[in-house]
Short mmCIF file of C-alpha atoms and ligand atoms in Angstrom, two decimals:
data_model
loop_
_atom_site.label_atom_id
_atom_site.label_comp_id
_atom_site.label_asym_id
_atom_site.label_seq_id
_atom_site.Cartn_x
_atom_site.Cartn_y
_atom_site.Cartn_z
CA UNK A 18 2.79 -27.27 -4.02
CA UNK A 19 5.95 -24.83 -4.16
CA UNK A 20 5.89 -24.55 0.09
CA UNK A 21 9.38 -26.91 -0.59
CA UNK A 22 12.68 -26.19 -1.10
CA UNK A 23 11.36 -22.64 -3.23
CA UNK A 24 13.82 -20.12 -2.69
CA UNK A 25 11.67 -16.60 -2.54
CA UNK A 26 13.10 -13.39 -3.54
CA UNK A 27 11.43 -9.84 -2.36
CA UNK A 28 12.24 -6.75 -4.12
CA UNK A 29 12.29 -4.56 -1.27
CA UNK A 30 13.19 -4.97 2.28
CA UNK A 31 10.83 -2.47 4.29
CA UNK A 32 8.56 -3.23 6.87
CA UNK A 33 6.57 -4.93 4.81
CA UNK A 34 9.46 -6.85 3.43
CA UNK A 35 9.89 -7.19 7.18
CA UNK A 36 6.18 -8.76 8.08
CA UNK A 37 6.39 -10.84 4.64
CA UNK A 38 9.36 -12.22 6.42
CA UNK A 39 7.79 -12.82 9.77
CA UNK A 40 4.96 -14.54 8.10
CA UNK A 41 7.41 -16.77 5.96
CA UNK A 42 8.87 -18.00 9.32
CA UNK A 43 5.74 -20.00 9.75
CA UNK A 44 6.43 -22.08 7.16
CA UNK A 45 10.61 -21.77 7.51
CA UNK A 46 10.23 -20.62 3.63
CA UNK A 47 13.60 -19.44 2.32
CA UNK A 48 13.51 -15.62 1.80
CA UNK A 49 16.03 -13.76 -0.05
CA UNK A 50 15.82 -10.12 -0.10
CA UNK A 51 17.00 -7.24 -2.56
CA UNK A 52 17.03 -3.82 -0.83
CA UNK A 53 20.03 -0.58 -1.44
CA UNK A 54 19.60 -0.28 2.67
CA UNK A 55 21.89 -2.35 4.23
CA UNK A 56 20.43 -1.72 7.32
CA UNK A 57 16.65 -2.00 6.59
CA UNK A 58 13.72 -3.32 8.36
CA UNK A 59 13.87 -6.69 6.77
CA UNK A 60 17.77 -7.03 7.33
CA UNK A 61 17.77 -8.99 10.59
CA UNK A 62 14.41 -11.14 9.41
CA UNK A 63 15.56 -13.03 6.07
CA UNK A 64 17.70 -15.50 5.79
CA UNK A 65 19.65 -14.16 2.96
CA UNK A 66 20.32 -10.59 2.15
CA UNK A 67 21.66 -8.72 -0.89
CA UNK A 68 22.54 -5.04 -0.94
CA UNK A 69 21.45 -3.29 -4.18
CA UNK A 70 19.08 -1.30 -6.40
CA UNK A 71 15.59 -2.94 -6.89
CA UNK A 72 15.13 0.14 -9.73
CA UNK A 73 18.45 -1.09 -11.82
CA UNK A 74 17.98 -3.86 -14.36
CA UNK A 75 21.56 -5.70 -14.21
CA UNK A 76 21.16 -5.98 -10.47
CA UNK A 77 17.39 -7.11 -9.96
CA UNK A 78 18.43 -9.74 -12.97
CA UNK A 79 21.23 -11.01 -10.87
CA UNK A 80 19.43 -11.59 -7.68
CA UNK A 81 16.49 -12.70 -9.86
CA UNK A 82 18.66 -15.72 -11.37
CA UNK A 83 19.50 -16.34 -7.87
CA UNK A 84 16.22 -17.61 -6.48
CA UNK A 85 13.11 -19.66 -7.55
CA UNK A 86 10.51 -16.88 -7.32
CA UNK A 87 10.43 -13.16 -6.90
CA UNK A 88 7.36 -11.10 -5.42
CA UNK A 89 7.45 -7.51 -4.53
CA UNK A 90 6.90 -5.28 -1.37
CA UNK A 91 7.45 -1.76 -3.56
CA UNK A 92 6.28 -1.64 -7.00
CA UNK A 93 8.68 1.40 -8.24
CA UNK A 94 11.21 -1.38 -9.66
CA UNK A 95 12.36 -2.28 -12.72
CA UNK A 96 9.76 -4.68 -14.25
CA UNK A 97 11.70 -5.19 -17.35
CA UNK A 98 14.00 -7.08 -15.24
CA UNK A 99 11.38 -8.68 -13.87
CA UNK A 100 9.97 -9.71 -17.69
CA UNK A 101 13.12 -11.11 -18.62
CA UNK A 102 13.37 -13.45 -15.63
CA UNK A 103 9.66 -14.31 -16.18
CA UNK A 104 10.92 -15.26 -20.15
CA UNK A 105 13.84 -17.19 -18.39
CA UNK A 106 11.28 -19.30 -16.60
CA UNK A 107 11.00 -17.75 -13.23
CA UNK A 108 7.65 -17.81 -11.35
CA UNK A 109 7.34 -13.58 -10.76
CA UNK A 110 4.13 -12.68 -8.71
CA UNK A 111 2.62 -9.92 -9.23
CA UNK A 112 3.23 -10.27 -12.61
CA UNK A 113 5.91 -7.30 -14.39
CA UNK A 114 2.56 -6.92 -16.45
CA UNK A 115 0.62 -5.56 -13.92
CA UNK A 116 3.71 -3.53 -12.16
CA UNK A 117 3.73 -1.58 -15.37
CA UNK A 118 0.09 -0.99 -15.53
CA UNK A 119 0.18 0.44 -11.81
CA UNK A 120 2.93 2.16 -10.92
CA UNK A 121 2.47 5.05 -13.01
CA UNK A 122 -0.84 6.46 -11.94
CA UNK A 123 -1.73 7.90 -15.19
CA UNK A 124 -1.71 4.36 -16.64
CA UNK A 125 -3.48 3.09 -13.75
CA UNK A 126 -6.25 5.74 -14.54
CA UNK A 127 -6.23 5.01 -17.65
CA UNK A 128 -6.99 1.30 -17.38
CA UNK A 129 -10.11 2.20 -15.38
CA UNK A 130 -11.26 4.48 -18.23
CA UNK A 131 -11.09 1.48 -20.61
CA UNK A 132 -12.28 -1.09 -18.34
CA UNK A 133 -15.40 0.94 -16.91
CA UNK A 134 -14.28 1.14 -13.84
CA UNK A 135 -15.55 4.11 -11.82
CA UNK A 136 -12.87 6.13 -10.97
CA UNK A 137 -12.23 10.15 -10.74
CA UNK A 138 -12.29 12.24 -14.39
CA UNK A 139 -8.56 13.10 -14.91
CA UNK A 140 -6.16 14.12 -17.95
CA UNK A 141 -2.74 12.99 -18.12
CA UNK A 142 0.62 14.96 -18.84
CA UNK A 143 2.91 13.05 -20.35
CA UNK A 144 5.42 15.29 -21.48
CA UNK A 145 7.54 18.00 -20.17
CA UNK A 146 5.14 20.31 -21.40
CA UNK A 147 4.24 23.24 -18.73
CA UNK A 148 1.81 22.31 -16.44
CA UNK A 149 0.53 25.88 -16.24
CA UNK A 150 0.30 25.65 -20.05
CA UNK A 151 -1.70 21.75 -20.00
CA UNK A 152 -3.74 23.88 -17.41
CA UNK A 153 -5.18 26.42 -20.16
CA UNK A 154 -4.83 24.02 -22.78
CA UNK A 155 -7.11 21.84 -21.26
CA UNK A 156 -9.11 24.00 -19.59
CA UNK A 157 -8.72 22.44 -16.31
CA UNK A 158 -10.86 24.22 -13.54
CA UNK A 159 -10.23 24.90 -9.95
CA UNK A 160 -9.87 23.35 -7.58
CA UNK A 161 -8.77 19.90 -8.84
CA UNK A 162 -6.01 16.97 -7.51
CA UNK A 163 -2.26 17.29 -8.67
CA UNK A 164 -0.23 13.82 -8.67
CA UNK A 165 2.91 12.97 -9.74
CA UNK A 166 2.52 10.03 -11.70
CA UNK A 167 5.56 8.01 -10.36
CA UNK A 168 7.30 7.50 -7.02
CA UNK A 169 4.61 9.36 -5.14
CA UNK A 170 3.86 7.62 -1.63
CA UNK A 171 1.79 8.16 1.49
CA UNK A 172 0.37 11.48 0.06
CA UNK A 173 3.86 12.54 -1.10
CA UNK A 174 3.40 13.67 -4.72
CA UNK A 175 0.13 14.83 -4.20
CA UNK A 176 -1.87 18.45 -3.79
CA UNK A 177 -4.87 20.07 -3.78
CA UNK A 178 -4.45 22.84 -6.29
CA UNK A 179 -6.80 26.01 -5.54
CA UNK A 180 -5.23 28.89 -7.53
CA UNK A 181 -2.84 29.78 -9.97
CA UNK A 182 -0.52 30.24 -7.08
CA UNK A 183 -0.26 26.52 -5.41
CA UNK A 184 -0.17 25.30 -9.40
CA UNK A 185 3.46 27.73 -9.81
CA UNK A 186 4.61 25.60 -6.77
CA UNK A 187 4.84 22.26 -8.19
CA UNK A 188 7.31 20.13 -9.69
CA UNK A 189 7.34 19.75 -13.58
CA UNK A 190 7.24 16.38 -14.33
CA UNK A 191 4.71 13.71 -15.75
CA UNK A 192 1.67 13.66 -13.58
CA UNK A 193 -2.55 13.43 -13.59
CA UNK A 194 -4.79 16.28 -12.54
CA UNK A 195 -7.97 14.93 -11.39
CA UNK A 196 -11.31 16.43 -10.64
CA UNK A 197 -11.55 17.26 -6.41
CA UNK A 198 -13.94 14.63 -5.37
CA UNK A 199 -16.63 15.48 -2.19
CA UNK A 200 -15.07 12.69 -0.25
CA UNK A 201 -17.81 11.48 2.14
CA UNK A 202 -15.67 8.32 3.53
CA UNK A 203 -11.92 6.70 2.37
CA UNK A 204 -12.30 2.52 2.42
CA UNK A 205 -10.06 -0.20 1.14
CA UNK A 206 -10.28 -4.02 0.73
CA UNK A 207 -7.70 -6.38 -0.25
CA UNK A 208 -8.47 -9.29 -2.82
CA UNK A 209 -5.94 -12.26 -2.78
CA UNK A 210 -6.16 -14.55 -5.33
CA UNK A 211 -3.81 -17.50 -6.74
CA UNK A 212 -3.07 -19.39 -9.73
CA UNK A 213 -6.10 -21.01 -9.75
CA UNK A 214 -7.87 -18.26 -10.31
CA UNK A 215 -9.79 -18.66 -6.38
CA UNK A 216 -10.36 -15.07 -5.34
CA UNK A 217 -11.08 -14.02 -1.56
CA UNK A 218 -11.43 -10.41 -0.39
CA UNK A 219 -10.94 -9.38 3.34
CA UNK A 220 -13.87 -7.03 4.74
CA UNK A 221 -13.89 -3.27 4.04
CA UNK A 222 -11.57 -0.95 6.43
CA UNK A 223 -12.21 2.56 6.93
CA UNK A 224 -9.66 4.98 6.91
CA UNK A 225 -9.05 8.21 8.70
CA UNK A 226 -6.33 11.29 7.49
CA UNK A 227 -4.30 13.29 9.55
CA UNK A 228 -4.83 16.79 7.20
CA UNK A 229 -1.28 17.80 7.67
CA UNK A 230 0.60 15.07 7.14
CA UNK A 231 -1.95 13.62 4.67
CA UNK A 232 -0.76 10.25 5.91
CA UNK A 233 -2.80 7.70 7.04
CA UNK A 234 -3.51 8.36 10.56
CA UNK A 235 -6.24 5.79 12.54
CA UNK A 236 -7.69 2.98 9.83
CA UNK A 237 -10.88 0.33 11.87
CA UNK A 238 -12.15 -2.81 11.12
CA UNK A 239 -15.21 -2.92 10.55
CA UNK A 240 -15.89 0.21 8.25
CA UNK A 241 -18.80 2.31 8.98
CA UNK A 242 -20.14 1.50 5.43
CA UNK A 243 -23.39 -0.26 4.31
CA UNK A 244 -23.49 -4.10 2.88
CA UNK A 245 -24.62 -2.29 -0.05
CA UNK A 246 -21.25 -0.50 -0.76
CA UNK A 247 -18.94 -3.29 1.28
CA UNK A 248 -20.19 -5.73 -1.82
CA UNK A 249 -19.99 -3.03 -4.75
CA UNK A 250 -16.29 -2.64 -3.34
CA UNK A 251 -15.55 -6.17 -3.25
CA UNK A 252 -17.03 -6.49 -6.61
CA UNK A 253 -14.98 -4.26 -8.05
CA UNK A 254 -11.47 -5.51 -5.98
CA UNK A 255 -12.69 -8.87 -7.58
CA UNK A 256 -12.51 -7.80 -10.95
CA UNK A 257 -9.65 -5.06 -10.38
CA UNK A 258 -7.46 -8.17 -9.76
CA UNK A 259 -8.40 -10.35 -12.40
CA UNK A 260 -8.26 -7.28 -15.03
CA UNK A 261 -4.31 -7.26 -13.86
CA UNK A 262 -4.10 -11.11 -13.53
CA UNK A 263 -2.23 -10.94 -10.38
CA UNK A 264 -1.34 -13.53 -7.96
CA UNK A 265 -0.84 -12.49 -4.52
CA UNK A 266 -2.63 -9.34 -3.40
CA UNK A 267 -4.37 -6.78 -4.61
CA UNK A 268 -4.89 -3.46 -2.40
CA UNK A 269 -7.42 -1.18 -3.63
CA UNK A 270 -8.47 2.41 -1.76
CA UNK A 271 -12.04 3.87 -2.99
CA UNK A 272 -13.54 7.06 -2.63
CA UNK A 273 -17.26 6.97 -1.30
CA UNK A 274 -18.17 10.40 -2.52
CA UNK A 275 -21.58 12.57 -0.81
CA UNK A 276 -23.68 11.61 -3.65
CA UNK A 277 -23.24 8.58 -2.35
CA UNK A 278 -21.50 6.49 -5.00
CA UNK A 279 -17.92 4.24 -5.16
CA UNK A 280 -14.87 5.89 -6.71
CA UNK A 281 -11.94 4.07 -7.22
CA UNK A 282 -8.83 5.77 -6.26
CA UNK A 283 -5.55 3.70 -6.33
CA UNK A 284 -4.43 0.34 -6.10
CA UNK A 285 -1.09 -1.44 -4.40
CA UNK A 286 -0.43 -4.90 -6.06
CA UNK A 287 1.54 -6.19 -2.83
CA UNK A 288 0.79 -5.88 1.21
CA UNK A 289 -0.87 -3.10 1.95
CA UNK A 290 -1.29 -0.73 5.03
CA UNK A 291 -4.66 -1.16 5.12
CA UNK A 292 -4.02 -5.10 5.81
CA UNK A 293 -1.80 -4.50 9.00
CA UNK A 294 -4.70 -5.19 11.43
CA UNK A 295 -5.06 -8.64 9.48
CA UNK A 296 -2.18 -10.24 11.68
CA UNK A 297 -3.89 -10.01 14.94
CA UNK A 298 -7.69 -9.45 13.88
CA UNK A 299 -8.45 -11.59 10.91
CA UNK A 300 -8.21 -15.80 10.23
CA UNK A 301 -5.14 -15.17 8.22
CA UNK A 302 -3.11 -12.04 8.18
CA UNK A 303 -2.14 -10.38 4.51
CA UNK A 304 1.18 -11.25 4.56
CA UNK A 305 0.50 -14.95 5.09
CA UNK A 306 -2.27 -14.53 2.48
CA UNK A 307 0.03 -13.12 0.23
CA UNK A 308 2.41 -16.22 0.04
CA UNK A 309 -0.54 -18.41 -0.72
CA UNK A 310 -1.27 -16.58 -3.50
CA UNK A 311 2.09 -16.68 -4.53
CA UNK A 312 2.76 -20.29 -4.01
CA UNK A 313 -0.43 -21.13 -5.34
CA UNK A 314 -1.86 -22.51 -2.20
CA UNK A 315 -4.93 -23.03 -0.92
CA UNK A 316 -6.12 -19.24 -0.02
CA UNK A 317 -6.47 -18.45 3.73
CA UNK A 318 -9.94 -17.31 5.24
CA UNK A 319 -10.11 -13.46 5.81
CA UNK A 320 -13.14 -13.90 8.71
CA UNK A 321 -12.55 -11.26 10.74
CA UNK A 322 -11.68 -12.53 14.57
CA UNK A 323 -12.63 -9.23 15.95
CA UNK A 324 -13.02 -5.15 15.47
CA UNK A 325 -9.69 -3.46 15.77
CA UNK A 326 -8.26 0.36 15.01
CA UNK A 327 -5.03 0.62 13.31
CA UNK A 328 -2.62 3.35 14.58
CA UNK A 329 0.20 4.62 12.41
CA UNK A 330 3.40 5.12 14.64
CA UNK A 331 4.48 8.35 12.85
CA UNK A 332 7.66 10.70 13.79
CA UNK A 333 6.86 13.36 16.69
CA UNK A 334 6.82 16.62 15.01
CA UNK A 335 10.24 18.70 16.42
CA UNK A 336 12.29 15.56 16.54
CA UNK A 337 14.86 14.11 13.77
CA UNK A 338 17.45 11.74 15.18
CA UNK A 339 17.93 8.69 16.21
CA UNK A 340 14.94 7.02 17.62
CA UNK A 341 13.53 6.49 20.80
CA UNK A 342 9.88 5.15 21.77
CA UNK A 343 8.56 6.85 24.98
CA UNK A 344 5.46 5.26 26.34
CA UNK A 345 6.20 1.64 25.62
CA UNK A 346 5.34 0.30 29.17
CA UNK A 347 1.86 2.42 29.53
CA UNK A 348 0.42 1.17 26.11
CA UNK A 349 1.64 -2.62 26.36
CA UNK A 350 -0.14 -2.41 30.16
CA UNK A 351 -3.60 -1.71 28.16
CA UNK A 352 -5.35 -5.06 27.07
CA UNK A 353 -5.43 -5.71 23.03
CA UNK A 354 -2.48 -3.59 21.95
CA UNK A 355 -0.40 -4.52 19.55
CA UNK A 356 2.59 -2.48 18.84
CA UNK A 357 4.92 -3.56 15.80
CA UNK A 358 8.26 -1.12 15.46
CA UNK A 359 9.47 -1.30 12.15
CA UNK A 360 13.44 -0.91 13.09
CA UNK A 361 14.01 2.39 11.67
CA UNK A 362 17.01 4.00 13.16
CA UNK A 363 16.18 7.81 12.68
CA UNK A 364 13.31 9.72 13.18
CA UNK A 365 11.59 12.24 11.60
CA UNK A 366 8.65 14.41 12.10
CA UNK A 367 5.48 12.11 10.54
CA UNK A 368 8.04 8.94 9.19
CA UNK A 369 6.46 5.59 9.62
CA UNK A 370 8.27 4.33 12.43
CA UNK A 371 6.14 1.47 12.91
CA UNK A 372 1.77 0.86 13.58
CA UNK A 373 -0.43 -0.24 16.86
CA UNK A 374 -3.24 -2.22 16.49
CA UNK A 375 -6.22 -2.33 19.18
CA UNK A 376 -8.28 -4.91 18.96
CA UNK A 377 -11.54 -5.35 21.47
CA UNK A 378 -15.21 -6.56 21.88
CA UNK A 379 -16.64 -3.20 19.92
CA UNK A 380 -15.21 -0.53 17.73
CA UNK A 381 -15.90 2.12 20.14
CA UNK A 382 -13.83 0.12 22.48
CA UNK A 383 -11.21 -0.43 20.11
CA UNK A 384 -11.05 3.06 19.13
CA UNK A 385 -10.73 4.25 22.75
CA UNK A 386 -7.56 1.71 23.15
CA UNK A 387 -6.10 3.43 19.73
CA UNK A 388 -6.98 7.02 21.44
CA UNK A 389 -5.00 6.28 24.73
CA UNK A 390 -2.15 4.64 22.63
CA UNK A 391 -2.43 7.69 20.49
CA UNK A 392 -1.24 10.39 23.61
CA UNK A 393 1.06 7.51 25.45
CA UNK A 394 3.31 6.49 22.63
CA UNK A 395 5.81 8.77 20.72
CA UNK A 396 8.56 8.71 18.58
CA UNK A 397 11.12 11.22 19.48
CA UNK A 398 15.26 11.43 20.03
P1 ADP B 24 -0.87 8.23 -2.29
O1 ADP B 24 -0.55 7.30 -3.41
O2 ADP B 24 0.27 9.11 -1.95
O3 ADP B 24 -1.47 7.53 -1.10
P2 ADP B 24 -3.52 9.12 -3.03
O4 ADP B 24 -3.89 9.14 -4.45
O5 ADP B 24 -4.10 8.00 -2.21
O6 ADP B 24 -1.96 9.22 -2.86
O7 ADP B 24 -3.98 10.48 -2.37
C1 ADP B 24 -3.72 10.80 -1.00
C2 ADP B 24 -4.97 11.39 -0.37
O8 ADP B 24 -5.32 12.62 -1.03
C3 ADP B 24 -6.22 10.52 -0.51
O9 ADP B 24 -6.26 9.52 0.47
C4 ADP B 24 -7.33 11.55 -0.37
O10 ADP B 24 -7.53 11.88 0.98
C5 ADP B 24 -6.74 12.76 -1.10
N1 ADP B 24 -7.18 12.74 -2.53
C6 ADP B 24 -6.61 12.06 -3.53
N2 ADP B 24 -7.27 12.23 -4.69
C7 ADP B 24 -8.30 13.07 -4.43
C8 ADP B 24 -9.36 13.62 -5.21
N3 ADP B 24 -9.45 13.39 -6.52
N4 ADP B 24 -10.24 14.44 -4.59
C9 ADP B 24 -10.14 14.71 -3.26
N5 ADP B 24 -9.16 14.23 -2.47
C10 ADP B 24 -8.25 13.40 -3.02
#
């Protein structure tokens, strides 16, 4: 067992550097994190903090040589770093391996393609060859999916391209164009697995898009989805995160398209958004599940204690500043919410200032909770 005296380093001190933090405290683990922010979410929650770049090599070697183990919360950082504190001995989880393979989406597509796994046609533009010009060459057809292969986030680096005209608007750098799927439904599950190679997955959650922001918006518990498709999805989280041979956990988002089959779309080898309702509505939340993986532990049970709706907390559109939460008092006075503020300072219109979950009896009920929450709480200035 490595609960003892293992000194934990997180690339990445977010909010969910943050919640990896909070679940850490449960065991008084020893968490060191790496973040350029000195004032980010995790700041005030770990008990030792270093200020620097988790994307440059000579600093994520330093802090590496400073702690036992190193796990992620972001996966744009600099795995070679991560490789040569793995050859120095260090336990690194996921492994730089698997960062590599997913956090360029090309290569993540690409690794479906070889491993038969059923995922979106796409080509891939390496290069800093036109994109108008890969267009023809390839005879691409419209409409189809622009996305930047790296840094892209929460539906940042990504756009529907219809004409010539929304193609003359984008950025010229390496990215995938992918065939416009008939999306019928969006789910995700999370796998967590350990050293041992033990494997659990956590049921199916369904999410729901905002159009404009194209960030998530309301995500339930349980998804509206057949047993059928639940256990293709797990089947195919279960071997998604032994093809990458990671310990800790695996997020992965499908597509279930109109004909009626399973698409995979992307996958997040660390906590996940779509695991946030896990730390009041499930056994063991992801977080916690995510150390066990790490530490090789035995893995926690993802039963689901009841339904719940997640709520993202986003920026009120018409406000940047610094932030204020209007609403508080109303939502906590409605029985089964859970708000969680991440700490951000400054606003923004549709920034992830923190997430509510509802839990209840039913979905419906749930949902309602997340709907009230919804027009009570805002973030404005
Ligand atoms: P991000 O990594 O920013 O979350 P995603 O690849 O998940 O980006 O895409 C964001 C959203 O865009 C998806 O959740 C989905 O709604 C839409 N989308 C992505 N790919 C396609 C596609 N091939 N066809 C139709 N819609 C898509």
């Amino acid at each position: 067992m490595r609960l003892k005296k293992m000194k934990i380093g997180i690339l990445g001190g977010g909010q969910l550097g943050k919640m990896l933090c909070l679940a850490a405290a449960d065991w008084d683990l020893e968490i060191h994190i790496l973040d350029p922010d000195p004032k980010c979410a995790a700041r005030n929650y770990c008990t030792h903090f270093t200020e620097g770049s988790f994307k440059d090599y000579g600093t994520v070697v330093d802090f590496g040589r400073s702690v036992d183990m190193l796990t992620i919360e972001i996966e744009h950082v600099d795995e070679d770093a991560l490789m040569a504190l793995k050859q120095e001995g260090k336990i690194v989880h996921p492994s730089p391996e698997s960062i590599f393979l997913i956090k360029d989406k090309g290569i993540q597509k690409i690794l479906y393609k070889e491993n038969g796994f059923p995922s979106s046609p796409f080509k891939y533009k390496e290069g800093d060859e036109r994109l108008e010009t890969f267009v023809m060459k390839n005879k691409i057809n419209f409409p189809f999916v622009w996305k930047a292969s790296r840094g892209g986030y929460d539906g940042k680096g990504v756009a529907l391209v219809k004409t010539i005209e929304d193609l003359k608007q984008l950025p010229n750098v390496a990215c995938i164009v992918e065939d416009f799927v008939d999306i019928e439904k969006e789910i995700a599950i999370i796998a967590v697995r350990n050293e041992k190679d033990e494997v659990v997955t956590y049921p199916a959650v369904e999410m729901l898009f905002d159009q404009k922001a194209n960030l998530l918006d309301l995500q339930s518990c349980p998804a509206d989805i057949s047993h059928e498709i639940e256990n293709q999805a797990k089947d195919l989280a279960i071997k998604l995160i032994r093809t990458y041979n990671i310990c800790g956990l695996l997020a992965v988002e499908f597509f279930l398209t109109k004909q009626g089959t399973i698409l995979v779309n992307e996958v997040a080898p660390r906590p996940h958004n779509s695991g946030h309702h896990t730390i009041e509505a499930s056994e063991t939340s992801q977080f916690q599940n995510h150390l066990r993986g790490i530490l090789n532990t035995p893995l926690g049970s993802t039963k689901t204690r009841m339904p719940s709706v997640l709520l993202n907390l986003v920026g009120e559109e018409g406000y940047e500043g610094n932030a204020l939460y209007v609403g508080m008092e109303n939502a906590l006075s409605i029985e089964g919410v859970h708000i969680h503020l991440y700490g951000k300072n400054t606003t923004k219109p549709w920034r992830k200032m923190g997430h509510v979950t509802t839990t209840a009896d039913t979905i419906e009920d749930a949902m309602e909770k997340a709907m009230q929450v919804k027009s009570l709480l805002k973030v404005v200035c």
